[in-house]
Amino acid sequence: MVTGVGTEPERPGAPGSRRSIFRSAVAYSGTNLIGQAATAVSGFVLRRILPPELMGVWNLVMVVRGYLQAITLGAVAGALRELPILRGQGEAQEEVRSRSVSLWYSLAEAAVVALGLWAYGAWRGPVFGLRTFALVVTGLLVVFGKIQEAYITFFQGAALYIALSRVLLVSSLVYAIALPVGALLGGVRGVLAAAIVAELGRGLWSAFVGGRVGLATRVMFDGAVWRRLVSFGMGFRIADYPQIFFLSLDLLWVSRGLGLKALGLYAFAKSIYSQSTDITTRIGTVLFTRTLMQHGGGVGRDKIARDMLRFMQFQLFVSIPLVCWAVAASAPLLIRHITPLYADSVPVLLVLLLGAFFISQNNIIYTLWIVDKRLVSYGVSNVVGVVATGGAIAALWFGTGRATLWGVAAGTVAGYAGYFVYMVFSAGRELWGVKGAWKALGQAAFAAAWTAGVLRTFAGGGGPPPGWVHELVQAAVSAGLGLIALAPLIAIGVWLTGTGTDLWRLLARLARTLVRGGPAPRVEP
């Protein structure tokens, strides 16, 4: 186990304390539920308007944008590490300089990438129409998206999770409203045009709120600050880039092997999965930031290791099972009745949900690699993820002789699981020792298997019974039974992590607020 100095107990509510982490996580992920619900409703409405073939165009734009967004020397990525450490050290002026340089440089860099994309499109031939419009939109989304990407890092670096939650909530609502309106007015071209307006709007909104909460920036460029940010950020982006393939390899496989209609179906299931895991990954973001602040403040690594283990256990036994249960209890009913053309995505979704147990954003045990700038270790882990996922998908694809969406989803989850095993016996072993790594792996397998059994038994993956009322009653009964079946697993997680007192305290405060009719309590110190 990794040990260190400065392991004195921290006072309750101090940055990095268990209570502070718990409250910040609740605040950051809790408000996200509204935004994710709005996004889910928007997705259903959008797919009610557009068939899978046209949705495949929008999904392809988003996949290409994801790859282009990652082409950077990494100034913002450098700020992701730099800002929390500077905050822990009390270097306020250096924070301003780091924010300013990373923001303006990243915007200039994104503009160059967009110009390169458009030049490539012109070189391929002057083909006008939907393809050209999609190409232009993709480039603009890359540029406008950098504004909010930078400010999300700034909010996280200052641990301003309440303000960030509000920013992301408004941003989600803007996108949720704009895309269906665009589809109604102009079909898939309307969706693309609405995306430009929404992306620019949420970037400007992020900058406005950031300025009001003290995240000052200046129009400036400082070569020394830039070199400091890029010296880490460039290596981090290179190491991180394989993760883009890792997390979207299944989408690429479907688009190349099964076509745009299949991509529209699979991407719908993947989008619901991504929205659901965003709830738990935001909890991980809180601990990631707190860990960097603890490092800047001299907290010992043995305490950091214990905090990270408790966090992973809470995710495995409480957060992820509850999210899987909620999505599996509601999504099949909504998909089959609101978007019947996408009913074949239901079995895919129920498989993909299990991948949440194994992705790095939900366990963040690589954090100390980032602290120590061990980018080779981080990069190798991402390459392992790509190989594991690609190998698992190929094995099911060619081994069974059947090209199905379900097989791609199952291979994806198997690849994620292989990646998780590697992470536990590399980064996890450094944190908790060999015995602790085996224990963590066993707990993850136990929690994932228990949740899989509950989903298989109670989730609505079969054909719908006749009528809304019949299926609604059946879904409610299955959801109740599924929650009862999950209760022992959740109880184990609360006992392992010692969060029972925090949960009861939070529920009591909420209950008192509801009874008295006062304003909602702040859950962030």
Coordinates of C-alpha atoms in Angstrom, one line a residue:
M1 CA 0.0 0.0 0.0
V2 CA 1.2 3.5 -0.8
T3 CA 1.9 5.5 2.4
G4 CA 2.9 9.1 3.0
V5 CA 3.2 11.9 5.5
G6 CA 0.6 14.3 6.7
T7 CA -1.9 11.7 7.7
E8 CA -3.5 13.5 10.6
P9 CA -7.3 13.4 10.8
E10 CA -9.1 16.1 9.0
R11 CA -11.9 18.1 10.7
P12 CA -15.4 17.4 9.5
G13 CA -16.4 19.6 6.5
A14 CA -12.8 20.4 5.6
P15 CA -11.9 20.1 1.9
G16 CA -11.2 16.4 1.3
S17 CA -13.0 15.2 4.4
R18 CA -15.4 12.3 3.9
R19 CA -18.4 14.5 4.8
S20 CA -17.3 17.2 2.4
I21 CA -16.9 14.7 -0.4
F22 CA -20.3 13.2 0.3
R23 CA -22.1 16.5 0.4
S24 CA -20.4 17.8 -2.7
A25 CA -21.2 14.5 -4.6
V26 CA -24.8 14.7 -3.6
A27 CA -25.0 18.3 -4.8
Y28 CA -23.2 17.7 -8.1
S29 CA -25.0 14.6 -9.1
G30 CA -28.4 15.4 -7.6
T31 CA -29.2 18.4 -9.7
N32 CA -28.0 16.4 -12.7
L33 CA -31.1 14.2 -12.4
I34 CA -33.3 16.9 -13.7
G35 CA -31.0 17.7 -16.6
Q36 CA -30.7 14.0 -17.5
A37 CA -34.5 13.6 -17.4
A38 CA -34.9 16.5 -19.7
T39 CA -32.2 15.1 -22.1
A40 CA -33.9 11.7 -22.0
V41 CA -37.3 13.2 -22.8
S42 CA -35.7 15.3 -25.6
G43 CA -34.2 12.1 -27.0
F44 CA -37.5 10.4 -27.1
V45 CA -39.2 13.3 -28.8
L46 CA -36.4 13.6 -31.3
R47 CA -36.6 10.0 -32.3
R48 CA -40.4 10.3 -32.5
I49 CA -39.9 12.9 -35.2
L50 CA -36.9 11.4 -37.0
P51 CA -36.5 7.8 -38.2
P52 CA -33.3 5.8 -37.4
E53 CA -31.7 6.6 -40.8
L54 CA -31.8 10.4 -40.2
M55 CA -30.8 10.1 -36.6
G56 CA -27.8 8.2 -37.7
V57 CA -26.6 11.3 -39.5
W58 CA -26.8 13.3 -36.2
N59 CA -25.1 10.4 -34.3
L60 CA -22.3 10.4 -36.8
V61 CA -21.7 14.1 -36.4
M62 CA -21.4 13.6 -32.7
V63 CA -19.0 10.7 -33.0
V64 CA -16.7 12.7 -35.4
R65 CA -16.9 15.7 -33.1
G66 CA -15.8 13.6 -30.2
Y67 CA -12.6 12.6 -32.1
L68 CA -11.9 16.1 -33.3
Q69 CA -12.5 17.6 -29.8
A70 CA -9.7 15.5 -28.5
I71 CA -7.1 16.9 -31.0
T72 CA -5.3 19.3 -28.8
L73 CA -2.0 20.0 -27.1
G74 CA -3.8 19.8 -23.8
A75 CA -3.8 23.3 -22.2
V76 CA -7.3 22.6 -20.6
A77 CA -6.2 19.1 -19.6
G78 CA -3.2 20.7 -17.9
A79 CA -5.5 23.0 -16.1
L80 CA -7.5 20.0 -14.9
R81 CA -4.5 19.0 -12.8
E82 CA -3.0 22.4 -12.1
L83 CA -6.0 24.3 -10.8
P84 CA -7.0 22.1 -7.9
I85 CA -3.4 21.9 -6.7
L86 CA -3.0 25.7 -7.0
R87 CA -6.2 26.0 -5.0
G88 CA -4.9 23.7 -2.3
Q89 CA -1.7 25.8 -2.2
G90 CA -3.6 29.1 -2.0
E91 CA -2.1 30.5 -5.3
A92 CA -5.0 32.7 -6.4
Q93 CA -3.2 34.8 -9.0
E94 CA -1.7 31.7 -10.6
E95 CA -5.2 30.3 -10.9
V96 CA -6.3 33.3 -12.9
R97 CA -3.3 33.1 -15.2
S98 CA -3.8 29.4 -15.8
R99 CA -7.5 29.8 -16.5
S100 CA -6.9 32.7 -19.0
V101 CA -4.1 31.0 -21.0
S102 CA -6.0 27.6 -21.2
L103 CA -9.2 29.3 -22.3
W104 CA -7.9 31.5 -25.1
Y105 CA -5.4 29.0 -26.4
S106 CA -7.9 26.2 -26.6
L107 CA -10.3 28.4 -28.6
A108 CA -7.6 29.3 -31.1
E109 CA -6.5 25.6 -31.3
A110 CA -10.1 24.5 -31.9
A111 CA -10.5 27.1 -34.7
V112 CA -7.4 25.6 -36.5
V113 CA -8.9 22.1 -36.2
A114 CA -12.2 23.2 -37.6
L115 CA -10.5 24.9 -40.6
G116 CA -8.6 21.7 -41.2
L117 CA -11.8 19.7 -41.2
W118 CA -13.4 22.1 -43.7
A119 CA -10.3 22.1 -45.9
Y120 CA -10.4 18.3 -46.0
G121 CA -14.1 18.4 -47.0
A122 CA -13.3 20.9 -49.8
W123 CA -10.4 18.7 -51.0
R124 CA -12.6 15.6 -51.1
G125 CA -14.9 17.5 -53.6
P126 CA -17.5 20.2 -53.8
V127 CA -20.4 18.0 -52.8
F128 CA -23.1 20.3 -51.5
G129 CA -26.2 19.3 -49.5
L130 CA -26.6 17.5 -46.2
R131 CA -23.0 16.2 -46.1
T132 CA -21.5 19.7 -46.5
F133 CA -23.9 21.2 -43.9
A134 CA -23.0 18.4 -41.5
L135 CA -19.3 19.1 -42.0
V136 CA -19.7 22.8 -41.3
V137 CA -21.8 22.1 -38.2
T138 CA -19.2 19.6 -36.9
G139 CA -16.4 22.2 -37.1
L140 CA -18.5 24.9 -35.4
L141 CA -19.5 22.5 -32.6
V142 CA -15.8 21.8 -32.0
V143 CA -15.0 25.5 -31.6
F144 CA -18.1 26.5 -29.5
G145 CA -17.8 23.4 -27.3
K146 CA -14.4 24.5 -26.1
I147 CA -15.9 27.3 -24.1
Q148 CA -18.0 25.2 -21.8
E149 CA -15.3 22.4 -21.8
A150 CA -12.8 25.0 -20.4
Y151 CA -15.3 26.4 -17.8
I152 CA -16.3 23.0 -16.5
T153 CA -12.6 22.5 -15.7
F154 CA -12.5 25.9 -14.0
F155 CA -15.5 25.2 -11.8
Q156 CA -14.1 21.8 -10.9
G157 CA -10.7 23.2 -10.2
A158 CA -12.3 25.6 -7.6
A159 CA -14.6 22.9 -6.2
L160 CA -17.6 25.1 -7.1
Y161 CA -20.0 22.2 -7.6
I162 CA -23.2 24.0 -6.7
A163 CA -22.6 26.7 -9.3
L164 CA -21.4 24.1 -11.9
S165 CA -24.6 22.1 -11.3
R166 CA -26.7 25.1 -12.1
V167 CA -24.7 25.8 -15.2
L168 CA -25.0 22.3 -16.5
L169 CA -28.7 22.1 -15.6
V170 CA -29.5 25.2 -17.7
S171 CA -27.2 23.9 -20.5
S172 CA -29.0 20.5 -20.5
L173 CA -32.4 22.2 -20.7
V174 CA -31.3 24.5 -23.6
Y175 CA -30.1 21.5 -25.6
A176 CA -33.2 19.4 -24.7
I177 CA -35.5 22.1 -26.0
A178 CA -33.5 23.3 -29.0
L179 CA -33.0 19.9 -30.8
P180 CA -36.6 18.8 -31.0
V181 CA -37.7 22.3 -32.0
G182 CA -35.1 22.2 -34.8
A183 CA -36.3 18.8 -35.9
L184 CA -39.9 20.0 -36.1
L185 CA -38.9 23.0 -38.1
G186 CA -36.3 21.6 -40.4
G187 CA -35.8 17.8 -39.9
V188 CA -32.3 16.7 -39.5
R189 CA -31.0 20.0 -40.9
G190 CA -33.0 21.8 -38.3
V191 CA -31.3 19.6 -35.6
L192 CA -27.9 20.5 -36.9
A193 CA -28.7 24.3 -36.9
A194 CA -30.3 24.1 -33.4
A195 CA -27.2 22.4 -32.1
I196 CA -25.0 25.3 -33.2
V197 CA -27.2 27.9 -31.4
A198 CA -27.5 25.7 -28.3
E199 CA -23.7 25.0 -28.1
L200 CA -22.8 28.7 -28.4
G201 CA -25.5 29.6 -25.9
R202 CA -24.3 27.2 -23.2
G203 CA -20.7 28.3 -23.7
L204 CA -21.6 31.9 -23.1
W205 CA -23.8 31.0 -20.2
S206 CA -20.9 29.1 -18.6
A207 CA -18.6 32.1 -19.0
F208 CA -21.2 34.5 -17.5
V209 CA -21.8 32.4 -14.4
G210 CA -18.1 31.7 -14.0
G211 CA -17.4 35.4 -13.9
R212 CA -20.1 35.9 -11.3
V213 CA -18.7 33.3 -8.9
G214 CA -15.1 34.6 -9.1
L215 CA -13.6 32.5 -11.9
A216 CA -11.9 35.5 -13.4
T217 CA -10.1 35.3 -16.8
R218 CA -8.2 37.9 -18.8
V219 CA -7.4 38.2 -22.5
M220 CA -3.8 37.3 -22.3
F221 CA -1.1 34.8 -23.2
D222 CA 1.8 33.8 -21.0
G223 CA 4.4 31.5 -22.6
A224 CA 5.7 30.2 -19.2
V225 CA 2.2 29.3 -18.1
W226 CA 1.3 27.8 -21.4
R227 CA 4.5 25.6 -21.3
R228 CA 3.6 24.5 -17.8
L229 CA 0.1 23.5 -18.8
V230 CA 1.1 21.9 -22.1
S231 CA 4.1 20.0 -20.6
F232 CA 1.5 17.9 -18.7
G233 CA -1.5 18.4 -20.9
M234 CA 0.0 17.3 -24.2
G235 CA 1.2 14.0 -22.7
F236 CA -2.1 13.6 -20.9
R237 CA -4.1 14.1 -24.2
I238 CA -1.8 11.6 -26.0
A239 CA -2.3 9.1 -23.2
D240 CA -6.0 9.9 -23.0
Y241 CA -6.8 9.8 -26.7
P242 CA -7.1 6.0 -26.9
Q243 CA -9.9 6.3 -24.4
I244 CA -11.9 8.1 -27.1
F245 CA -11.7 4.9 -29.1
F246 CA -12.2 2.8 -26.0
L247 CA -15.5 4.4 -25.2
S248 CA -16.8 4.8 -28.7
L249 CA -15.4 1.7 -30.4
D250 CA -18.8 0.0 -30.3
L251 CA -20.4 2.9 -32.2
L252 CA -17.7 2.8 -34.9
W253 CA -18.1 -1.0 -35.2
V254 CA -21.9 -0.7 -35.7
S255 CA -21.6 2.2 -38.1
R256 CA -19.1 0.3 -40.3
G257 CA -20.6 -3.1 -40.0
L258 CA -24.3 -2.6 -39.8
G259 CA -25.1 0.8 -41.3
L260 CA -26.8 4.0 -40.3
K261 CA -30.1 2.5 -39.3
A262 CA -28.4 0.1 -36.9
L263 CA -26.3 3.0 -35.7
G264 CA -29.4 5.0 -34.9
L265 CA -30.8 2.1 -32.8
Y266 CA -27.5 1.4 -31.0
A267 CA -26.7 5.0 -30.4
F268 CA -30.1 5.5 -28.8
A269 CA -29.3 2.8 -26.3
K270 CA -25.8 4.1 -25.8
S271 CA -27.1 7.7 -25.2
I272 CA -29.4 6.5 -22.5
Y273 CA -26.6 4.5 -20.9
S274 CA -24.3 7.5 -21.1
Q275 CA -26.9 9.8 -19.6
S276 CA -27.4 7.4 -16.7
T277 CA -23.7 6.9 -16.0
D278 CA -23.2 10.7 -16.1
I279 CA -24.9 10.7 -12.7
T280 CA -22.3 8.4 -11.2
T281 CA -19.3 9.8 -13.1
R282 CA -20.1 13.3 -11.6
I283 CA -19.6 11.7 -8.2
G284 CA -16.2 10.5 -9.4
T285 CA -15.3 14.0 -10.6
V286 CA -15.9 15.3 -7.1
L287 CA -13.4 12.9 -5.5
F288 CA -10.9 13.4 -8.4
T289 CA -10.8 17.1 -7.7
R290 CA -10.7 16.6 -3.9
T291 CA -7.8 14.2 -4.2
L292 CA -5.8 16.8 -6.2
M293 CA -6.6 19.4 -3.6
Q294 CA -5.5 17.0 -0.8
H295 CA -2.2 16.4 -2.6
G296 CA -1.7 20.2 -2.9
G297 CA -2.4 20.5 0.8
G298 CA 0.0 17.8 1.8
V299 CA -2.5 15.1 2.9
G300 CA -0.9 11.6 3.1
R301 CA -1.4 9.0 0.5
D302 CA -2.6 6.3 3.0
K303 CA -5.6 8.5 3.8
I304 CA -6.2 9.2 0.1
A305 CA -6.1 5.5 -0.6
R306 CA -8.7 4.8 2.1
D307 CA -11.0 7.5 0.8
M308 CA -10.7 6.1 -2.8
L309 CA -11.5 2.6 -1.6
R310 CA -14.6 3.8 0.2
F311 CA -15.7 5.8 -2.8
M312 CA -15.3 2.8 -5.1
Q313 CA -17.3 0.6 -2.8
F314 CA -20.1 3.2 -2.5
Q315 CA -20.2 3.3 -6.3
L316 CA -20.3 -0.4 -6.8
F317 CA -22.8 -1.2 -4.1
V318 CA -25.1 1.8 -3.9
S319 CA -24.9 4.4 -6.7
I320 CA -24.4 2.2 -9.8
P321 CA -27.0 -0.4 -8.9
L322 CA -29.6 2.2 -8.1
V323 CA -29.0 4.0 -11.4
C324 CA -29.2 0.7 -13.3
W325 CA -32.4 -0.2 -11.5
A326 CA -34.0 3.2 -12.2
V327 CA -33.2 3.1 -15.9
A328 CA -34.1 -0.5 -16.5
A329 CA -37.4 0.1 -14.7
S330 CA -38.5 3.0 -16.8
A331 CA -36.7 3.1 -20.2
P332 CA -38.2 -0.1 -21.8
L333 CA -41.7 1.1 -21.2
L334 CA -41.0 4.6 -22.6
I335 CA -39.0 3.3 -25.6
R336 CA -41.7 0.9 -26.7
H337 CA -44.6 3.3 -26.4
I338 CA -43.1 6.7 -27.3
T339 CA -40.5 5.6 -29.9
P340 CA -41.7 2.2 -31.2
L341 CA -39.3 2.4 -34.2
Y342 CA -36.5 2.1 -31.6
A343 CA -37.9 -0.8 -29.7
D344 CA -35.0 -3.0 -30.8
S345 CA -32.7 -0.9 -28.7
V346 CA -34.2 -2.1 -25.4
P347 CA -32.2 -5.4 -25.1
V348 CA -29.0 -3.5 -26.1
L349 CA -29.6 -0.9 -23.3
L350 CA -30.1 -3.6 -20.6
V351 CA -26.8 -5.1 -21.5
L352 CA -24.9 -1.8 -21.7
L353 CA -26.0 -0.7 -18.2
L354 CA -23.7 -3.2 -16.7
G355 CA -20.7 -1.5 -18.2
A356 CA -21.1 1.3 -15.6
F357 CA -19.4 -1.0 -13.0
F358 CA -16.2 -1.1 -15.0
I359 CA -15.5 2.3 -16.7
S360 CA -12.7 4.4 -15.3
Q361 CA -14.8 7.5 -14.7
N362 CA -16.8 5.6 -12.1
N363 CA -13.8 4.3 -10.1
I364 CA -11.1 7.0 -10.8
I365 CA -8.4 4.8 -9.3
Y366 CA -6.0 6.2 -11.8
T367 CA -6.0 9.6 -10.0
L368 CA -2.6 9.3 -8.3
W369 CA -1.1 8.5 -11.7
I370 CA -2.3 12.0 -12.7
V371 CA -0.9 13.5 -9.5
D372 CA 2.5 12.0 -10.2
K373 CA 2.4 12.7 -13.9
R374 CA 2.7 9.0 -14.7
L375 CA 1.2 9.4 -18.1
V376 CA 2.8 6.3 -19.6
S377 CA 0.9 4.1 -17.1
Y378 CA -2.3 6.0 -17.8
G379 CA -1.8 5.8 -21.5
V380 CA -1.0 2.0 -21.4
S381 CA -4.2 1.5 -19.4
N382 CA -6.3 3.2 -22.1
V383 CA -4.6 1.1 -24.8
V384 CA -5.5 -2.0 -22.8
G385 CA -9.1 -0.8 -22.8
V386 CA -9.1 -0.4 -26.6
V387 CA -7.6 -3.9 -27.1
A388 CA -9.9 -5.5 -24.6
T389 CA -13.0 -4.0 -26.0
G390 CA -12.1 -4.5 -29.6
G391 CA -11.1 -8.1 -28.9
A392 CA -14.2 -8.9 -27.0
I393 CA -16.5 -7.4 -29.7
A394 CA -14.6 -9.2 -32.5
A395 CA -14.7 -12.5 -30.5
L396 CA -18.5 -12.4 -30.2
W397 CA -19.0 -11.0 -33.8
F398 CA -16.9 -13.6 -35.6
G399 CA -17.0 -16.4 -33.0
T400 CA -20.8 -16.7 -33.0
G401 CA -21.1 -16.0 -36.7
R402 CA -23.9 -13.5 -36.1
A403 CA -23.7 -9.8 -36.5
T404 CA -26.1 -8.4 -33.9
L405 CA -26.4 -5.2 -31.8
W406 CA -26.8 -7.3 -28.7
G407 CA -23.5 -9.0 -29.5
V408 CA -21.7 -5.7 -29.9
A409 CA -23.2 -4.5 -26.5
A410 CA -22.2 -7.8 -24.8
G411 CA -18.7 -7.5 -26.2
T412 CA -18.4 -3.9 -25.1
V413 CA -19.3 -4.8 -21.5
A414 CA -16.9 -7.7 -21.5
G415 CA -14.1 -5.4 -22.8
Y416 CA -14.9 -2.9 -20.1
A417 CA -14.6 -5.7 -17.5
G418 CA -11.2 -6.7 -18.8
Y419 CA -10.0 -3.2 -18.6
F420 CA -11.3 -3.0 -15.0
V421 CA -9.3 -6.1 -14.0
Y422 CA -6.2 -4.5 -15.4
M423 CA -6.8 -1.2 -13.5
V424 CA -7.4 -3.0 -10.2
F425 CA -4.1 -4.9 -10.5
S426 CA -2.1 -1.9 -11.6
A427 CA -3.3 1.3 -10.1
G428 CA -5.5 -0.4 -7.5
R429 CA -2.6 -2.7 -6.3
E430 CA -0.5 0.4 -5.7
L431 CA -3.2 1.9 -3.6
W432 CA -4.3 -1.1 -1.5
G433 CA -1.7 -3.8 -2.0
V434 CA -2.2 -7.2 -3.7
K435 CA -4.6 -8.5 -1.1
G436 CA -6.6 -5.3 -1.3
A437 CA -6.8 -5.4 -5.1
W438 CA -8.1 -9.0 -5.0
K439 CA -10.7 -7.9 -2.4
A440 CA -11.8 -4.9 -4.6
L441 CA -12.1 -7.1 -7.7
G442 CA -14.2 -9.6 -5.8
Q443 CA -16.5 -6.9 -4.5
A444 CA -16.9 -5.5 -8.0
A445 CA -17.7 -8.9 -9.5
F446 CA -20.2 -9.6 -6.7
A447 CA -22.0 -6.3 -7.1
A448 CA -22.1 -6.5 -10.9
A449 CA -23.4 -10.1 -10.8
W450 CA -26.1 -9.3 -8.2
T451 CA -27.3 -6.3 -10.3
A452 CA -27.2 -8.4 -13.5
G453 CA -29.4 -11.0 -11.8
V454 CA -31.9 -8.3 -10.7
L455 CA -32.1 -6.8 -14.1
R456 CA -32.5 -10.1 -15.8
T457 CA -35.3 -11.1 -13.5
F458 CA -37.2 -7.9 -13.2
A459 CA -36.3 -5.6 -16.1
G460 CA -38.8 -5.2 -18.9
G461 CA -36.8 -6.6 -21.8
G462 CA -39.5 -8.7 -23.4
G463 CA -42.4 -7.9 -25.7
P464 CA -45.0 -5.4 -24.4
P465 CA -48.3 -6.7 -23.0
P466 CA -51.4 -5.1 -24.7
G467 CA -52.2 -1.6 -23.5
W468 CA -50.5 1.2 -21.5
V469 CA -52.3 0.5 -18.3
H470 CA -51.4 -3.2 -18.2
E471 CA -47.7 -2.5 -18.9
L472 CA -47.6 0.4 -16.5
V473 CA -48.9 -1.7 -13.7
Q474 CA -46.5 -4.5 -14.6
A475 CA -43.5 -2.1 -14.8
A476 CA -44.4 -0.6 -11.4
V477 CA -44.6 -4.1 -9.8
S478 CA -41.3 -5.2 -11.4
A479 CA -39.6 -2.0 -10.2
G480 CA -40.8 -2.5 -6.7
L481 CA -39.6 -6.1 -6.6
G482 CA -36.3 -5.2 -8.2
L483 CA -35.7 -2.5 -5.6
I484 CA -36.4 -5.0 -2.8
A485 CA -34.0 -7.4 -4.4
L486 CA -31.3 -4.7 -4.6
A487 CA -31.8 -3.6 -0.9
P488 CA -29.4 -6.2 0.6
L489 CA -26.6 -5.1 -1.8
I490 CA -27.2 -1.4 -1.0
A491 CA -27.2 -2.2 2.7
I492 CA -23.8 -3.9 2.3
G493 CA -22.5 -0.9 0.6
V494 CA -23.7 1.5 3.3
W495 CA -22.1 -0.7 5.9
L496 CA -18.8 -1.1 4.1
T497 CA -18.4 2.7 3.5
G498 CA -19.8 3.9 6.8
T499 CA -22.1 6.4 5.0
G500 CA -25.2 5.5 6.9
T501 CA -24.9 8.5 9.3
D502 CA -24.3 10.9 6.3
L503 CA -27.3 9.5 4.5
W504 CA -29.6 9.8 7.6
R505 CA -28.4 13.3 8.3
L506 CA -29.1 14.4 4.7
L507 CA -32.6 12.8 4.7
A508 CA -33.4 14.4 8.1
R509 CA -32.3 17.9 6.8
L510 CA -34.4 17.4 3.6
A511 CA -37.4 16.3 5.7
R512 CA -37.2 19.3 8.0
T513 CA -37.0 21.6 5.0
L514 CA -40.1 20.0 3.5
V515 CA -42.0 20.2 6.8
R516 CA -41.1 23.9 7.5
G517 CA -41.5 25.0 3.9
G518 CA -38.2 26.9 3.9
P519 CA -35.5 27.0 1.2
A520 CA -33.6 23.9 0.3
P521 CA -30.5 23.3 2.4
R522 CA -27.1 23.8 1.0
V523 CA -25.3 20.5 0.8
E524 CA -21.9 21.9 -0.1
P525 CA -19.6 23.4 2.7

